[in-house]
Amino acid sequence: MSSSQDNKITAPFGSWKSPITADVVSGSSKRLGGTAVDPQGNLFWLESRPSESGRVVLVKEAYKAGDEPIDITPPEFAVRTLAQEYGGGAFRISGDTVIFSNYKDQRLYKQSITSKDSCPVPITPDYGGPVISYADGIFDSRFNRYITVMEDRRVSSINSTTTITAVSLDDGNIQEPKVLVSGNDFYAFPRLDPKGERIAWIEWSHPNMPWDKSELWVGHISETGDVYNCVCVAGYDSNIVESPTEPKWSPTGELFFITDRKNGFWNLHKWVEAKNEVLPLYPLNAEFARPLWVFGMNSYEFIKSEAGKALIACTYRQNGKSYLGILDDVQGSFSLLDIPFTDIDNITSWNNYLYVEGASAIQPSSVAKVTLDGHKLNLVDFKIVWSSSSDCLKYESYFSRPELIEFPTEVPGQNAYAYYYPPTNPLYQASQEEKPPLLLKSHGGPTAETHGILNLSFQYWTSRGWAFVDVNYGGSTGYGREFRERLLGRWGIVDVDDCCSCARFLLENGKADKERLCITGGSAGGYTTLAALAFRDTFKAGASLYGVADLSLLRAETHKFESRYLDKLVGDEKAYFERSPINFVDKFSCPIILFQGLEDKVVPPDQARKIYKALKEKGLPVALVEYEGEQHGFRKAENIKFTIEQQMVFFARLIGRFDVADPITPIKIDNFDEH
């Protein structure tokens, strides 16, 4: 009997040909920046386009099937805010109007979304440069104004001032924004009740990050539009450690929010104002929210039901998978909706529909229209309406499916998690004796989470015969506060140990070649990469993308949002020194390639240059790639392509024992290419 294996070409791991090229990867990297629905039920979404140097455009769904979606944002504008550097919450639609942050000058603009070729009009003052940013705004029809979080960097970009302000929407009369709430370090989620009489918001102060400890406040709005009579609803009690997030008023004026009191997981709660009580709606060891890295997250929505019930469409994450369902607030019951997404971000609702942002192992980042039945409890239809890479499914036979693995850490009895992607290509196999090279990815944050969803940059590796593993080390979100706090005081230890433990676990299970273990990561993941290469001997080569090399320098130079983050993650001065790879260049013993954006404010370029110079002087093979016009994370298609290709060829030349099938011209590697 013949098997499909007999028809495969036998060739070394890493040398396989694949149609998932670096061009396909860079072209697929359209990012989603949020969704919205207008009063007529038309869907809008924000997409960033690598082919336009990462320009972010508001797009309206096509009027009829088969037509092209309509760009709302004119070519000379881009919808992106730099508030807290990571942005988010860059636009809001009400009626036929959109208010958005324009990337170049960071001013707010008003534009009609119904009249064709409508030109955006500025509504905030011109400060002579992009020194004030706005995010997470809402319309206030009672006073014809726009309430928004404002970050003012005029005095200092490292120590900016954040407030909640009101911007007048009176035509032709640009005024200085009016400050409504001030005095704390950070604000998010200003949200008005249905009558516009009360406002809720989240605030937090140094040295906390919003997922460490935050407060939920409610204030009344006076006849003159000022905020007064403020009360702290959650986060004030020193006996309850919690980080409330995502406040939202129901159509009947009740305040809902998500917090992680008691069980350490972000669950939905309700404030009973008459008794000043906070009640959990559906306690579960699962996360109903994500860490507040970006503004404008929307993890739940109220939906109208014909029976007049209080229904909430919401999503939660448990053991590496997302679930979508309808929560009946009165009954306390939860109806799961069976949809193909295994990972879900934001939800937008309109009538019988939910628009859900999500992805799965074979579905890239997408927006799906989920149709509900009349009772709003059951799924009628599921349809993809936007995809970050609509034509990628033609490569499905090449896709490596992630396996969720749980592996033991250095701490007895404690496990961590990862997604392992085996080498997969329908045309190729390797010889029985050969084990594949492994690329281990350490995610950024470090308070982030990796998801087992389709990422063509991972498939670029696996379809060429690499094994790939994406690690959720201790400190990652998605597994509750206790797991997240494993990293407190131990950044550079727990994350590094867990990445090394994961690699060892895969070796012990015969899934990788000991001599060809590589590690990569961006930002905080770049730090974990450099620390693993400096302080452990597990990996044979590494790639750091805009990674942190000097913790003290990061603390001194990074933006305000993260400027005290390290206080909790690192500890005393001794730890800052001992965990900074830059101070222990003598301990590096393997090749490293570094990639860096020259406009990066989070991890300034000096860090990569220092590592590069030191390794070059030490005689280790090293290469540094710098990109003009790139910030923290690469947005231009040509740079995304160059980065993945150069990592591949760097590893192939230095530890590979194979030739790459693609025609890539390698850059010069110092101490390796003697020209």
XYZ file of C-alpha atoms in Angstrom:
675
model
C 0.000 0.000 0.000
C 1.245 3.456 -0.824
C 0.912 6.241 1.710
C 1.002 9.989 1.226
C 4.391 9.912 2.963
C 5.865 7.987 0.002
C 4.973 10.832 -2.360
C 6.713 13.463 -0.269
C 10.127 14.854 -1.079
C 12.635 13.982 1.646
C 14.732 17.050 2.405
C 16.415 18.529 5.503
C 14.231 20.465 7.940
C 14.517 24.187 7.200
C 15.178 23.713 3.481
C 11.591 23.110 2.346
C 9.965 25.306 -0.283
C 6.794 27.111 0.801
C 4.285 29.423 -0.913
C 3.932 31.316 2.395
C 6.623 33.833 1.453
C 7.785 36.887 3.383
C 5.733 38.973 0.916
C 2.626 36.982 1.864
C 3.440 37.480 5.568
C 4.040 41.234 5.301
C 0.967 41.711 3.104
C -1.193 39.824 5.599
C -0.322 41.984 8.531
C -3.315 44.321 8.309
C -4.210 45.103 11.898
C -7.609 45.823 13.349
C -8.049 48.899 15.536
C -11.671 48.499 16.588
C -15.201 48.285 15.180
C -18.349 50.409 15.406
C -21.912 50.399 14.076
C -23.879 53.489 13.016
C -27.628 53.968 13.758
C -28.521 52.291 10.426
C -26.551 49.174 11.344
C -23.635 49.797 8.975
C -20.376 48.306 10.211
C -17.179 50.378 10.397
C -13.710 49.183 11.280
C -10.235 50.599 11.644
C -7.483 48.851 9.685
C -3.755 49.535 9.461
C -2.141 48.849 6.103
C 1.500 47.754 5.827
C 1.312 48.485 2.092
C 0.704 52.172 2.970
C 3.529 52.326 5.539
C 1.133 51.294 8.293
C -1.435 54.058 7.630
C -4.607 53.485 9.679
C -7.904 53.986 7.846
C -11.557 53.967 8.932
C -13.486 51.732 6.541
C -17.226 51.255 6.002
C -18.650 47.911 4.909
C -19.800 47.661 1.291
C -23.429 48.490 0.508
C -23.957 45.138 -1.148
C -22.139 41.818 -1.271
C -19.290 41.709 -3.749
C -18.651 45.467 -3.656
C -15.491 46.920 -2.189
C -15.637 48.415 1.324
C -15.508 52.228 1.386
C -12.593 54.209 2.828
C -13.944 56.989 5.066
C -10.539 58.484 5.952
C -9.099 60.727 3.195
C -5.569 59.811 1.947
C -3.863 62.721 3.744
C -5.211 61.560 7.144
C -4.558 58.525 9.343
C -6.610 57.474 12.385
C -4.189 56.754 15.196
C -3.530 58.200 18.639
C -0.209 58.118 20.464
C -1.787 58.451 23.917
C 0.245 56.300 26.322
C 2.378 55.441 23.253
C 0.303 52.314 22.518
C -2.859 54.260 21.617
C -6.224 52.597 20.994
C -9.691 54.184 21.214
C -8.784 56.474 18.305
C -12.299 57.048 16.972
C -15.960 57.154 17.990
C -19.110 57.239 15.847
C -22.387 58.904 16.814
C -25.219 59.455 14.346
C -23.591 60.360 11.044
C -20.448 61.823 12.652
C -17.085 60.338 13.483
C -14.560 61.980 15.788
C -11.019 60.679 15.308
C -7.406 61.309 16.286
C -5.241 62.223 13.318
C -1.838 60.546 13.491
C 0.332 63.323 12.098
C -0.732 66.236 14.332
C -2.591 64.197 17.042
C -5.512 66.660 16.886
C -9.136 65.524 17.042
C -11.161 65.905 13.838
C -14.886 65.735 13.107
C -16.108 64.200 9.846
C -19.429 63.176 8.304
C -19.596 59.459 7.531
C -22.596 59.773 5.214
C -21.784 62.581 2.789
C -19.293 61.495 0.142
C -15.888 63.204 0.146
C -16.592 64.860 3.490
C -13.496 66.696 4.670
C -12.415 66.282 8.310
C -12.523 69.499 10.382
C -10.259 69.979 13.432
C -12.014 70.475 16.785
C -8.969 70.794 19.095
C -6.346 73.553 19.109
C -3.167 73.422 17.033
C -0.237 73.293 19.472
C 2.425 73.477 16.769
C 3.141 69.746 16.844
C 1.844 66.351 18.007
C 2.271 67.171 21.719
C -1.277 66.493 22.950
C -3.047 63.194 22.268
C -6.632 62.109 22.844
C -8.129 58.626 23.287
C -11.175 56.660 24.374
C -13.694 59.458 23.791
C -17.500 59.525 23.993
C -20.172 61.933 22.747
C -22.033 64.034 25.317
C -25.233 65.146 23.556
C -26.493 67.046 26.622
C -23.736 69.654 26.231
C -22.831 69.043 22.553
C -19.283 68.040 23.427
C -16.856 65.146 23.253
C -15.459 63.762 26.525
C -12.056 62.152 26.157
C -8.828 61.152 27.872
C -6.174 63.777 27.097
C -2.423 63.277 27.426
C -0.414 66.498 27.476
C 3.308 66.188 26.648
C 4.014 69.901 26.208
C 6.102 70.227 29.357
C 7.627 66.741 29.332
C 7.242 63.751 27.048
C 8.571 61.430 29.768
C 6.335 62.865 32.507
C 3.144 63.832 30.673
C -0.115 64.967 32.319
C -3.306 62.968 31.774
C -6.830 64.273 32.407
C -10.423 63.666 31.349
C -11.493 66.661 29.300
C -14.440 67.949 27.290
C -14.001 69.232 23.724
C -16.716 71.538 22.368
C -18.451 70.405 19.169
C -19.839 73.876 18.351
C -19.051 74.509 14.702
C -16.235 76.857 13.796
C -15.287 77.590 17.369
C -12.144 75.723 18.455
C -11.669 76.157 22.188
C -9.169 74.939 24.726
C -10.482 71.585 26.079
C -12.186 71.900 29.471
C -10.694 69.701 32.208
C -13.369 67.642 33.997
C -11.292 65.193 36.060
C -7.634 65.588 37.005
C -5.066 64.959 39.716
C -4.177 61.306 39.191
C -1.469 59.848 36.955
C -3.712 57.980 34.514
C -7.329 57.798 33.325
C -9.331 55.540 31.010
C -12.895 54.590 30.066
C -14.847 57.821 30.666
C -18.439 56.587 30.209
C -21.725 58.522 30.483
C -25.030 57.144 31.757
C -27.978 57.189 29.291
C -29.217 60.599 30.522
C -25.773 62.210 30.529
C -26.139 62.994 34.244
C -23.359 60.765 35.608
C -19.952 59.748 34.389
C -17.876 56.697 35.326
C -14.150 56.293 34.742
C -11.092 54.246 35.696
C -7.987 55.831 37.233
C -4.700 54.584 38.638
C -1.466 55.978 39.967
C 2.247 55.220 39.963
C 3.824 52.774 40.665
C 0.826 50.638 39.641
C -0.040 49.448 36.183
C -3.812 49.316 35.578
C -3.835 45.521 36.048
C -2.057 45.803 39.438
C -4.423 48.183 41.180
C -6.909 50.695 39.805
C -10.043 52.524 40.953
C -13.512 52.935 39.484
C -15.096 56.334 40.123
C -18.515 57.840 39.455
C -19.257 61.571 39.376
C -22.369 63.645 38.766
C -22.512 66.262 36.010
C -23.772 69.704 36.992
C -25.930 72.128 34.986
C -22.711 73.836 33.862
C -21.187 70.567 32.686
C -18.715 70.144 35.549
C -18.105 66.880 37.411
C -18.894 66.951 41.155
C -19.980 64.728 44.041
C -17.552 61.942 43.076
C -17.564 58.535 44.729
C -15.103 55.652 44.434
C -17.071 52.494 43.609
C -14.247 49.928 43.546
C -10.544 49.867 44.321
C -10.618 52.093 47.440
C -10.585 49.288 50.033
C -6.994 48.391 50.976
C -8.235 44.947 52.097
C -9.449 44.123 48.571
C -6.740 43.942 45.913
C -8.436 44.562 42.577
C -8.084 46.218 39.201
C -11.527 47.269 37.935
C -11.812 47.951 34.204
C -14.348 48.554 31.409
C -17.193 50.385 33.220
C -20.404 50.675 31.227
C -23.918 51.918 31.971
C -26.848 49.709 31.029
C -29.769 51.187 29.056
C -31.631 51.520 32.387
C -28.767 53.400 34.040
C -27.144 50.650 36.102
C -23.335 50.572 36.269
C -21.545 47.386 35.227
C -17.811 46.753 35.155
C -15.194 44.008 35.243
C -12.889 43.431 38.217
C -10.709 40.684 39.695
C -11.621 40.892 43.398
C -11.869 37.679 45.429
C -11.016 34.948 42.885
C -8.218 36.850 41.108
C -9.935 36.608 37.701
C -11.530 39.504 35.808
C -15.272 38.826 36.152
C -18.378 40.923 35.440
C -19.831 42.894 38.382
C -22.641 45.369 39.011
C -22.816 48.375 41.320
C -26.027 48.562 43.342
C -26.025 52.296 43.983
C -28.791 52.370 46.626
C -26.782 50.075 48.906
C -23.353 51.047 47.549
C -22.724 47.342 46.981
C -20.743 45.538 44.308
C -22.204 42.202 43.192
C -20.549 39.551 41.006
C -22.753 38.470 38.092
C -21.232 35.151 37.095
C -18.144 34.131 39.121
C -15.781 31.993 37.055
C -12.057 31.220 37.079
C -11.759 32.855 33.679
C -10.790 36.287 32.321
C -13.646 38.437 30.995
C -11.224 41.264 30.139
C -7.652 41.852 28.991
C -4.912 44.013 30.495
C -5.308 47.689 29.679
C -2.359 48.133 27.292
C -4.471 49.996 24.771
C -7.497 52.245 25.154
C -11.001 51.450 23.994
C -11.362 47.728 24.672
C -14.927 46.413 24.524
C -15.289 42.926 26.032
C -19.052 43.033 26.599
C -22.200 44.719 25.259
C -25.783 45.101 26.453
C -28.297 43.679 24.028
C -31.999 44.415 23.799
C -34.224 41.398 24.109
C -37.906 41.269 23.215
C -38.734 39.900 26.635
C -37.206 43.019 28.179
C -34.537 40.930 29.884
C -31.161 42.314 30.926
C -28.866 40.424 28.564
C -25.123 40.914 28.158
C -23.089 39.567 25.253
C -19.631 38.857 26.608
C -16.490 36.870 26.054
C -14.190 35.137 28.484
C -10.870 33.340 28.241
C -10.046 30.108 30.047
C -7.084 27.730 29.666
C -5.902 29.314 26.444
C -9.284 29.525 24.694
C -11.942 32.221 24.283
C -15.685 31.665 24.644
C -18.596 33.851 23.522
C -21.950 33.823 25.247
C -25.022 35.657 26.478
C -25.304 36.325 30.199
C -28.762 36.785 31.693
C -28.146 39.226 34.539
C -31.441 38.426 36.288
C -31.213 34.627 36.059
C -27.426 34.525 36.436
C -27.358 32.021 33.556
C -24.887 31.858 30.685
C -25.706 30.596 27.167
C -22.622 29.700 25.142
C -22.605 30.510 21.409
C -20.682 27.941 19.402
C -18.603 29.927 16.913
C -15.382 28.924 15.076
C -13.202 31.569 16.776
C -10.948 30.246 19.555
C -9.729 33.753 20.377
C -12.015 36.777 20.764
C -11.233 40.437 21.363
C -13.923 43.101 21.092
C -17.687 42.879 20.628
C -20.000 45.435 18.997
C -23.758 44.885 18.936
C -26.694 46.079 16.836
C -30.254 44.696 16.922
C -30.007 40.928 16.321
C -26.324 41.003 15.468
C -23.006 40.885 17.244
C -19.867 41.927 15.427
C -17.053 39.939 16.982
C -13.310 40.489 16.481
C -11.495 37.184 16.667
C -9.390 34.444 15.094
C -8.637 30.711 15.256
C -5.862 28.286 14.292
C -6.920 28.499 10.634
C -8.677 31.891 10.594
C -6.567 35.066 10.741
C -7.616 38.170 12.674
C -11.162 38.813 11.421
C -14.515 40.431 12.131
C -17.515 38.088 12.097
C -21.202 38.933 11.983
C -22.961 36.709 14.516
C -26.748 36.580 14.029
C -28.881 35.728 17.079
C -32.419 34.378 17.274
C -35.395 36.383 18.558
C -34.683 35.454 22.170
C -31.059 36.622 21.711
C -29.785 33.407 23.276
C -28.989 31.169 20.298
C -26.788 31.395 17.237
C -28.515 31.575 13.847
C -25.597 32.462 11.557
C -21.848 33.174 11.594
C -20.235 35.038 8.700
C -16.780 36.614 8.239
C -17.172 40.235 7.073
C -13.547 41.405 7.312
C -10.281 39.514 7.313
C -6.734 40.742 7.874
C -5.733 38.358 5.096
C -8.722 37.299 3.036
C -6.816 35.058 0.625
C -4.621 33.212 3.136
C -6.932 30.195 3.349
C -5.556 29.006 0.013
C -2.441 27.987 1.976
C -4.446 25.950 4.490
C -2.786 22.625 3.559
C 0.509 24.179 4.743
C -0.848 25.373 8.100
C 0.656 23.915 11.239
C -2.043 23.519 13.917
C -0.954 24.664 17.388
C -0.902 22.151 20.222
C -1.503 23.685 23.674
C 1.196 22.269 25.932
C 1.544 22.526 29.694
C 5.078 22.046 30.947
C 6.773 21.947 34.378
C 8.696 25.059 35.452
C 11.710 25.414 37.759
C 9.297 25.730 40.705
C 8.078 22.268 41.801
C 4.338 21.914 41.289
C 4.063 25.000 39.056
C 3.386 24.687 35.342
C 3.385 27.184 32.477
C 1.875 27.013 28.996
C 2.829 27.277 25.333
C 1.552 26.631 21.830
C 3.731 24.191 19.893
C 3.576 24.236 16.080
C 5.154 21.168 14.406
C 6.920 21.481 11.017
C 4.178 21.055 8.381
C 4.345 20.959 4.578
C 2.211 18.713 2.323
C 5.077 18.241 -0.160
C 8.021 17.573 2.161
C 9.265 15.386 4.959
C 12.632 15.038 6.689
C 14.529 11.828 7.276
C 13.501 9.730 10.294
C 16.794 10.404 12.081
C 16.629 14.210 11.877
C 15.011 16.396 14.534
C 13.810 19.861 13.477
C 15.399 23.183 14.410
C 13.187 25.014 16.935
C 12.377 28.710 17.106
C 10.995 29.689 20.526
C 9.114 32.968 20.730
C 8.856 34.979 23.915
C 5.944 37.443 23.784
C 6.127 41.112 24.710
C 4.489 42.941 27.552
C 5.655 41.069 29.564
C 2.039 41.279 30.815
C 0.568 39.995 27.578
C -0.636 36.657 26.354
C 0.049 34.667 23.244
C -2.912 33.040 21.513
C -2.990 29.859 19.422
C -4.321 31.624 16.349
C -3.300 31.801 12.718
C -0.206 33.931 12.365
C 1.384 33.689 8.937
C 4.765 34.725 10.329
C 4.745 31.484 12.388
C 3.628 29.484 9.349
C 6.524 30.980 7.391
C 8.827 28.971 9.687
C 6.811 25.762 10.094
C 6.103 25.371 6.366
C 9.878 25.488 5.733
C 10.504 22.704 8.223
C 11.013 24.492 11.521
C 9.288 23.646 14.774
C 7.919 26.795 16.438
C 6.806 27.322 20.030
C 5.073 30.392 21.464
C 5.354 30.559 25.266
C 2.999 31.897 27.944
C 5.564 32.146 30.743
C 4.700 33.034 34.337
C 3.588 36.671 34.259
C 1.387 36.276 31.194
C -2.285 37.236 31.388
C -5.167 34.878 30.690
C -4.527 32.633 33.696
C -5.569 34.888 36.588
C -3.783 37.277 38.949
C -1.721 34.621 40.734
C -0.103 33.413 37.497
C 0.400 37.025 36.366
C 2.095 37.980 39.640
C 4.698 35.218 39.384
C 6.758 37.807 37.542
C 6.643 40.485 40.263
C 10.222 41.157 41.371
C 11.388 38.332 39.114
C 11.352 39.655 35.541
C 14.424 38.280 33.807
C 14.281 35.143 35.986
C 10.814 33.517 35.757
C 10.277 34.342 32.070
C 13.780 33.185 31.137
C 13.497 29.992 33.221
C 10.100 29.178 31.713
C 11.361 29.649 28.129
C 14.349 27.377 28.859
C 12.079 24.826 30.605
C 9.762 24.801 27.585
C 12.678 24.170 25.196
C 13.942 21.340 27.443
C 10.443 19.843 27.629
C 10.271 19.735 23.824
C 13.763 18.191 23.610
C 12.788 15.490 26.092
C 9.726 14.728 23.976
C 11.799 14.425 20.808
C 10.290 17.518 19.174
C 13.459 19.557 18.519
C 17.189 19.360 17.806
C 19.341 20.282 20.823
C 21.993 21.914 18.615
C 19.485 24.074 16.737
C 17.455 25.793 19.444
C 16.844 29.470 18.608
C 14.947 32.174 20.480
C 13.247 35.344 19.271
C 11.082 38.085 20.761
C 10.092 41.724 20.447
C 10.140 44.438 23.125
C 9.863 42.674 26.532
C 10.172 39.427 24.562
C 13.411 40.820 23.133
C 14.595 41.370 26.698
C 13.755 37.761 27.631
C 15.627 36.681 24.482
C 18.756 38.670 25.380
C 18.603 37.578 29.036
C 18.258 33.910 28.016
C 21.269 34.241 25.717
C 23.364 36.033 28.349
C 22.460 34.104 31.501
C 21.612 30.582 30.241
C 23.194 28.232 27.708
C 19.996 26.600 26.350
C 19.845 28.408 22.995
C 22.372 28.408 20.156
C 21.318 31.688 18.454
C 18.819 34.494 18.929
C 17.004 37.432 17.356
C 15.971 40.476 19.378
C 13.407 42.853 17.885
C 13.475 46.251 19.635
C 14.412 44.384 22.812
C 15.452 45.807 26.182
C 19.150 45.375 26.999
C 19.584 47.836 29.872
C 16.848 47.932 32.516
C 18.159 51.102 34.177
C 18.250 52.914 30.831
C 14.727 51.706 30.055
C 13.501 53.030 33.399
C 15.170 56.389 32.776
C 14.114 56.877 29.161
C 10.766 55.174 28.603
C 7.419 56.993 28.484
C 5.324 57.764 31.560
C 2.844 54.866 31.298
C 5.610 52.301 31.817
C 8.125 54.416 33.719
C 7.353 52.766 37.073
C 6.387 49.362 35.683
C 9.860 48.039 36.412
C 9.645 48.990 40.109
C 7.391 45.986 40.603
C 8.943 43.688 38.012
C 12.602 44.137 38.928
C 13.139 45.450 42.451
C 16.275 47.037 43.880
C 19.267 48.618 42.125
C 21.289 45.426 42.444
C 18.605 43.529 40.504
C 18.518 46.241 37.814
C 22.238 45.757 37.275
C 22.347 41.980 37.562
C 19.464 41.349 35.179
C 20.574 43.732 32.418
C 22.226 41.741 29.614
C 24.242 44.827 28.609
C 26.292 44.526 31.825
C 27.269 40.921 31.119
C 28.325 40.890 27.500
C 31.141 38.498 28.445
C 28.466 35.882 29.151
C 27.043 35.921 25.614
C 28.378 32.952 23.708
C 26.255 32.605 20.570
C 25.256 34.594 17.455
C 22.624 37.348 17.732
C 20.778 39.491 15.173
C 19.137 42.758 16.330
C 16.315 44.769 14.686
C 15.444 48.293 15.810
C 13.157 51.184 14.805
C 14.914 54.545 15.005
C 11.814 56.400 16.292
C 11.141 53.972 19.151
C 10.125 55.850 22.317
C 9.466 52.714 24.394
C 12.871 51.087 23.889
C 15.218 53.744 22.480
C 17.681 52.683 19.706
C 20.698 53.168 21.950
C 19.996 49.827 23.642
C 20.393 47.767 20.447
C 23.485 49.745 19.446
C 25.187 49.093 22.771
C 24.629 45.335 22.556
C 25.759 45.288 18.926
C 28.967 47.204 19.649
C 29.837 45.056 22.649
C 29.243 41.744 20.851
C 31.169 42.929 17.825
C 34.129 43.808 20.043
C 33.852 40.441 21.763
C 34.160 38.650 18.422
C 30.724 36.991 18.369
C 28.762 36.822 15.093
C 26.328 39.752 15.273
C 24.225 41.920 12.946
C 22.177 45.061 13.563
C 19.329 46.246 11.306
C 17.963 49.757 11.899
C 14.789 51.118 10.296
C 14.125 54.802 9.608
C 10.608 55.930 10.492
C 9.685 52.849 12.532
C 8.569 53.036 16.143
C 7.966 50.290 18.699
C 6.885 47.434 16.439
C 7.306 47.443 12.666
C 4.407 48.625 10.501
C 5.887 48.938 7.007
C 5.490 45.907 4.743
C 9.049 46.087 3.407
C 10.486 46.086 6.941
C 8.243 43.248 8.155
C 9.434 41.229 5.135
C 13.119 42.074 5.599
C 12.999 41.206 9.321
C 11.584 37.704 8.894
C 13.817 36.859 5.917
C 16.994 38.019 7.620
C 16.175 36.069 10.797
C 15.677 32.930 8.711
C 18.897 33.269 6.723
C 20.887 34.314 9.818
C 19.878 31.153 11.674
C 20.361 28.988 8.576
C 23.918 30.217 8.028
C 25.038 30.073 11.641
C 23.436 26.988 13.166
C 21.250 25.559 10.424
C 22.931 22.731 8.519
C 20.535 23.478 5.646
C 20.132 25.903 2.749
C 17.087 28.174 2.651
C 14.891 27.517 -0.402
C 14.113 31.226 -0.900
C 16.421 33.575 -2.805
C 17.376 35.864 0.106
C 20.455 38.079 -0.003
C 21.910 37.904 3.503
C 23.149 41.051 5.204
C 26.726 41.131 6.424
C 27.277 39.405 9.758
C 30.150 40.887 11.743
C 32.765 38.376 12.929
C 31.377 35.855 10.446
C 31.574 37.391 6.972
C 35.108 38.583 6.488
C 34.916 41.110 3.661
